[in-house]
Amino acid sequence: MNTTQFRVTLRPDKSRKNGTTTLVLYASVNGKRKYYSLHKSVLEKHWNEEKQEVSSRCDNWHIINRTIKDYINKAEDLATRANLDNRIIKLSDLDYLLRGVQYDHNNIISFIE
């Protein structure tokens, strides 16, 4: 059985000059942790940590909230399917799901393709 935790939070270490901070998906999979960028930025005052959503005062709030739900649903579905199949998941499985195809960084030809 896999132990997982997924939540969206503001990137803790950086904020832009205009006051916005990038939203990231915090993933803890079997004791290993990693952050995945959602490629969306919001003002800290528009972010509701408890509800895991952006307030309606933010521009494009409905798009950002949909993106948040999509990322969390994808991650939770992966964990649920793995638990049903009695399969252990790794962060590389989550990388593949959220970021697409992973490249062999040692092989320049596959990277270029």
PDB file of C-alpha atoms in Angstrom:
ATOM      1  CA  MET A   1       0.000   0.000   0.000  1.00  0.00           C
ATOM      2  CA  ASN A   2       1.360   3.374  -1.005  1.00  0.00           C
ATOM      3  CA  THR A   3       1.409   6.329   1.354  1.00  0.00           C
ATOM      4  CA  THR A   4       0.749   9.535  -0.521  1.00  0.00           C
ATOM      5  CA  GLN A   5      -0.087  13.131   0.189  1.00  0.00           C
ATOM      6  CA  PHE A   6      -0.892  15.772  -2.406  1.00  0.00           C
ATOM      7  CA  ARG A   7      -1.669  19.438  -1.861  1.00  0.00           C
ATOM      8  CA  VAL A   8      -1.224  22.699  -3.689  1.00  0.00           C
ATOM      9  CA  THR A   9       0.679  25.504  -2.044  1.00  0.00           C
ATOM     10  CA  LEU A  10       2.505  28.690  -2.908  1.00  0.00           C
ATOM     11  CA  ARG A  11       6.144  28.222  -3.802  1.00  0.00           C
ATOM     12  CA  PRO A  12       7.834  28.915  -0.470  1.00  0.00           C
ATOM     13  CA  ASP A  13      11.143  30.321  -1.666  1.00  0.00           C
ATOM     14  CA  LYS A  14      10.328  32.810  -4.435  1.00  0.00           C
ATOM     15  CA  SER A  15       7.989  35.641  -5.213  1.00  0.00           C
ATOM     16  CA  ARG A  16       8.101  37.959  -8.195  1.00  0.00           C
ATOM     17  CA  LYS A  17       8.575  41.721  -8.199  1.00  0.00           C
ATOM     18  CA  ASN A  18       4.866  42.222  -8.890  1.00  0.00           C
ATOM     19  CA  GLY A  19       3.996  40.281  -5.709  1.00  0.00           C
ATOM     20  CA  THR A  20       2.797  37.062  -7.350  1.00  0.00           C
ATOM     21  CA  THR A  21       3.987  33.626  -6.315  1.00  0.00           C
ATOM     22  CA  THR A  22       3.907  30.401  -8.330  1.00  0.00           C
ATOM     23  CA  LEU A  23       1.511  27.640  -7.326  1.00  0.00           C
ATOM     24  CA  VAL A  24       3.125  24.228  -6.877  1.00  0.00           C
ATOM     25  CA  LEU A  25       1.811  20.732  -6.241  1.00  0.00           C
ATOM     26  CA  TYR A  26       3.488  19.226  -3.178  1.00  0.00           C
ATOM     27  CA  ALA A  27       3.711  15.467  -3.597  1.00  0.00           C
ATOM     28  CA  SER A  28       4.835  13.023  -0.938  1.00  0.00           C
ATOM     29  CA  VAL A  29       5.003   9.475  -2.279  1.00  0.00           C
ATOM     30  CA  ASN A  30       6.239   6.717   0.021  1.00  0.00           C
ATOM     31  CA  GLY A  31       8.415   9.133   1.986  1.00  0.00           C
ATOM     32  CA  LYS A  32       9.911  10.982  -0.994  1.00  0.00           C
ATOM     33  CA  ARG A  33       8.878  14.593  -1.580  1.00  0.00           C
ATOM     34  CA  LYS A  34       8.839  16.777  -4.662  1.00  0.00           C
ATOM     35  CA  TYR A  35       7.249  19.997  -5.912  1.00  0.00           C
ATOM     36  CA  TYR A  36       5.645  20.336  -9.356  1.00  0.00           C
ATOM     37  CA  SER A  37       4.930  23.752 -10.822  1.00  0.00           C
ATOM     38  CA  LEU A  38       1.383  24.398 -12.004  1.00  0.00           C
ATOM     39  CA  HIS A  39       2.665  27.260 -14.199  1.00  0.00           C
ATOM     40  CA  LYS A  40       0.170  29.638 -12.585  1.00  0.00           C
ATOM     41  CA  SER A  41       0.985  32.640 -10.390  1.00  0.00           C
ATOM     42  CA  VAL A  42      -1.257  34.422  -7.903  1.00  0.00           C
ATOM     43  CA  LEU A  43      -1.047  37.086  -5.248  1.00  0.00           C
ATOM     44  CA  GLU A  44      -0.697  35.618  -1.781  1.00  0.00           C
ATOM     45  CA  LYS A  45      -3.810  37.461  -0.579  1.00  0.00           C
ATOM     46  CA  HIS A  46      -5.909  35.617  -3.209  1.00  0.00           C
ATOM     47  CA  TRP A  47      -4.755  32.149  -2.123  1.00  0.00           C
ATOM     48  CA  ASN A  48      -6.841  30.123   0.362  1.00  0.00           C
ATOM     49  CA  GLU A  49      -4.621  27.392   1.813  1.00  0.00           C
ATOM     50  CA  GLU A  50      -7.452  25.553   3.595  1.00  0.00           C
ATOM     51  CA  LYS A  51      -9.716  25.274   0.541  1.00  0.00           C
ATOM     52  CA  GLN A  52      -6.801  24.799  -1.884  1.00  0.00           C
ATOM     53  CA  GLU A  53      -8.231  27.391  -4.255  1.00  0.00           C
ATOM     54  CA  VAL A  54      -7.894  30.954  -5.490  1.00  0.00           C
ATOM     55  CA  SER A  55     -10.516  33.545  -4.568  1.00  0.00           C
ATOM     56  CA  SER A  56     -12.779  35.036  -7.219  1.00  0.00           C
ATOM     57  CA  ARG A  57     -11.008  38.395  -6.866  1.00  0.00           C
ATOM     58  CA  CYS A  58      -8.045  36.965  -8.797  1.00  0.00           C
ATOM     59  CA  ASP A  59      -7.857  37.303 -12.588  1.00  0.00           C
ATOM     60  CA  ASN A  60      -8.635  33.998 -14.356  1.00  0.00           C
ATOM     61  CA  TRP A  61      -9.586  32.424 -11.031  1.00  0.00           C
ATOM     62  CA  HIS A  62     -11.787  29.775 -12.643  1.00  0.00           C
ATOM     63  CA  ILE A  63      -8.958  28.610 -14.938  1.00  0.00           C
ATOM     64  CA  ILE A  64      -6.482  28.475 -12.061  1.00  0.00           C
ATOM     65  CA  ASN A  65      -8.897  26.538  -9.835  1.00  0.00           C
ATOM     66  CA  ARG A  66      -9.593  24.066 -12.666  1.00  0.00           C
ATOM     67  CA  THR A  67      -5.835  23.555 -13.121  1.00  0.00           C
ATOM     68  CA  ILE A  68      -5.420  22.903  -9.394  1.00  0.00           C
ATOM     69  CA  LYS A  69      -8.202  20.299  -9.428  1.00  0.00           C
ATOM     70  CA  ASP A  70      -6.777  18.628 -12.537  1.00  0.00           C
ATOM     71  CA  TYR A  71      -3.308  18.222 -11.018  1.00  0.00           C
ATOM     72  CA  ILE A  72      -4.618  16.865  -7.726  1.00  0.00           C
ATOM     73  CA  ASN A  73      -7.073  14.505  -9.455  1.00  0.00           C
ATOM     74  CA  LYS A  74      -4.360  13.103 -11.736  1.00  0.00           C
ATOM     75  CA  ALA A  75      -2.037  12.458  -8.807  1.00  0.00           C
ATOM     76  CA  GLU A  76      -4.739  10.890  -6.632  1.00  0.00           C
ATOM     77  CA  ASP A  77      -5.969   8.708  -9.507  1.00  0.00           C
ATOM     78  CA  LEU A  78      -2.437   7.379 -10.011  1.00  0.00           C
ATOM     79  CA  ALA A  79      -2.173   6.484  -6.327  1.00  0.00           C
ATOM     80  CA  THR A  80      -5.625   4.875  -6.265  1.00  0.00           C
ATOM     81  CA  ARG A  81      -4.959   2.762  -9.365  1.00  0.00           C
ATOM     82  CA  ALA A  82      -1.591   1.645  -7.980  1.00  0.00           C
ATOM     83  CA  ASN A  83      -3.144   0.655  -4.650  1.00  0.00           C
ATOM     84  CA  LEU A  84      -5.887  -1.324  -6.394  1.00  0.00           C
ATOM     85  CA  ASP A  85      -3.250  -3.134  -8.483  1.00  0.00           C
ATOM     86  CA  ASN A  86      -1.002  -3.694  -5.433  1.00  0.00           C
ATOM     87  CA  ARG A  87       1.752  -1.803  -7.209  1.00  0.00           C
ATOM     88  CA  ILE A  88       4.332   0.473  -5.601  1.00  0.00           C
ATOM     89  CA  ILE A  89       4.554   3.901  -7.227  1.00  0.00           C
ATOM     90  CA  LYS A  90       7.604   6.140  -7.457  1.00  0.00           C
ATOM     91  CA  LEU A  91       8.044   9.829  -8.081  1.00  0.00           C
ATOM     92  CA  SER A  92       9.170   8.964 -11.612  1.00  0.00           C
ATOM     93  CA  ASP A  93       5.641   7.629 -12.266  1.00  0.00           C
ATOM     94  CA  LEU A  94       4.249  10.956 -11.131  1.00  0.00           C
ATOM     95  CA  ASP A  95       6.850  12.802 -13.237  1.00  0.00           C
ATOM     96  CA  TYR A  96       5.720  10.909 -16.298  1.00  0.00           C
ATOM     97  CA  LEU A  97       2.059  11.601 -15.563  1.00  0.00           C
ATOM     98  CA  LEU A  98       2.414  15.328 -14.871  1.00  0.00           C
ATOM     99  CA  ARG A  99       5.288  16.286 -17.145  1.00  0.00           C
ATOM    100  CA  GLY A 100       4.969  13.854 -20.025  1.00  0.00           C
ATOM    101  CA  VAL A 101       7.767  11.813 -21.547  1.00  0.00           C
ATOM    102  CA  GLN A 102      11.043  11.829 -19.638  1.00  0.00           C
ATOM    103  CA  TYR A 103      14.248  12.032 -21.626  1.00  0.00           C
ATOM    104  CA  ASP A 104      17.543  10.276 -21.071  1.00  0.00           C
ATOM    105  CA  HIS A 105      19.756  13.263 -20.280  1.00  0.00           C
ATOM    106  CA  ASN A 106      22.876  11.222 -21.064  1.00  0.00           C
ATOM    107  CA  ASN A 107      21.812  10.726 -24.679  1.00  0.00           C
ATOM    108  CA  ILE A 108      21.840  13.981 -26.666  1.00  0.00           C
ATOM    109  CA  ILE A 109      20.077  12.420 -29.674  1.00  0.00           C
ATOM    110  CA  SER A 110      17.011  11.350 -27.660  1.00  0.00           C
ATOM    111  CA  PHE A 111      16.954  14.778 -25.995  1.00  0.00           C
ATOM    112  CA  ILE A 112      16.912  16.555 -29.389  1.00  0.00           C
ATOM    113  CA  GLU A 113      14.214  14.268 -30.781  1.00  0.00           C
TER     114      GLU A 113
END
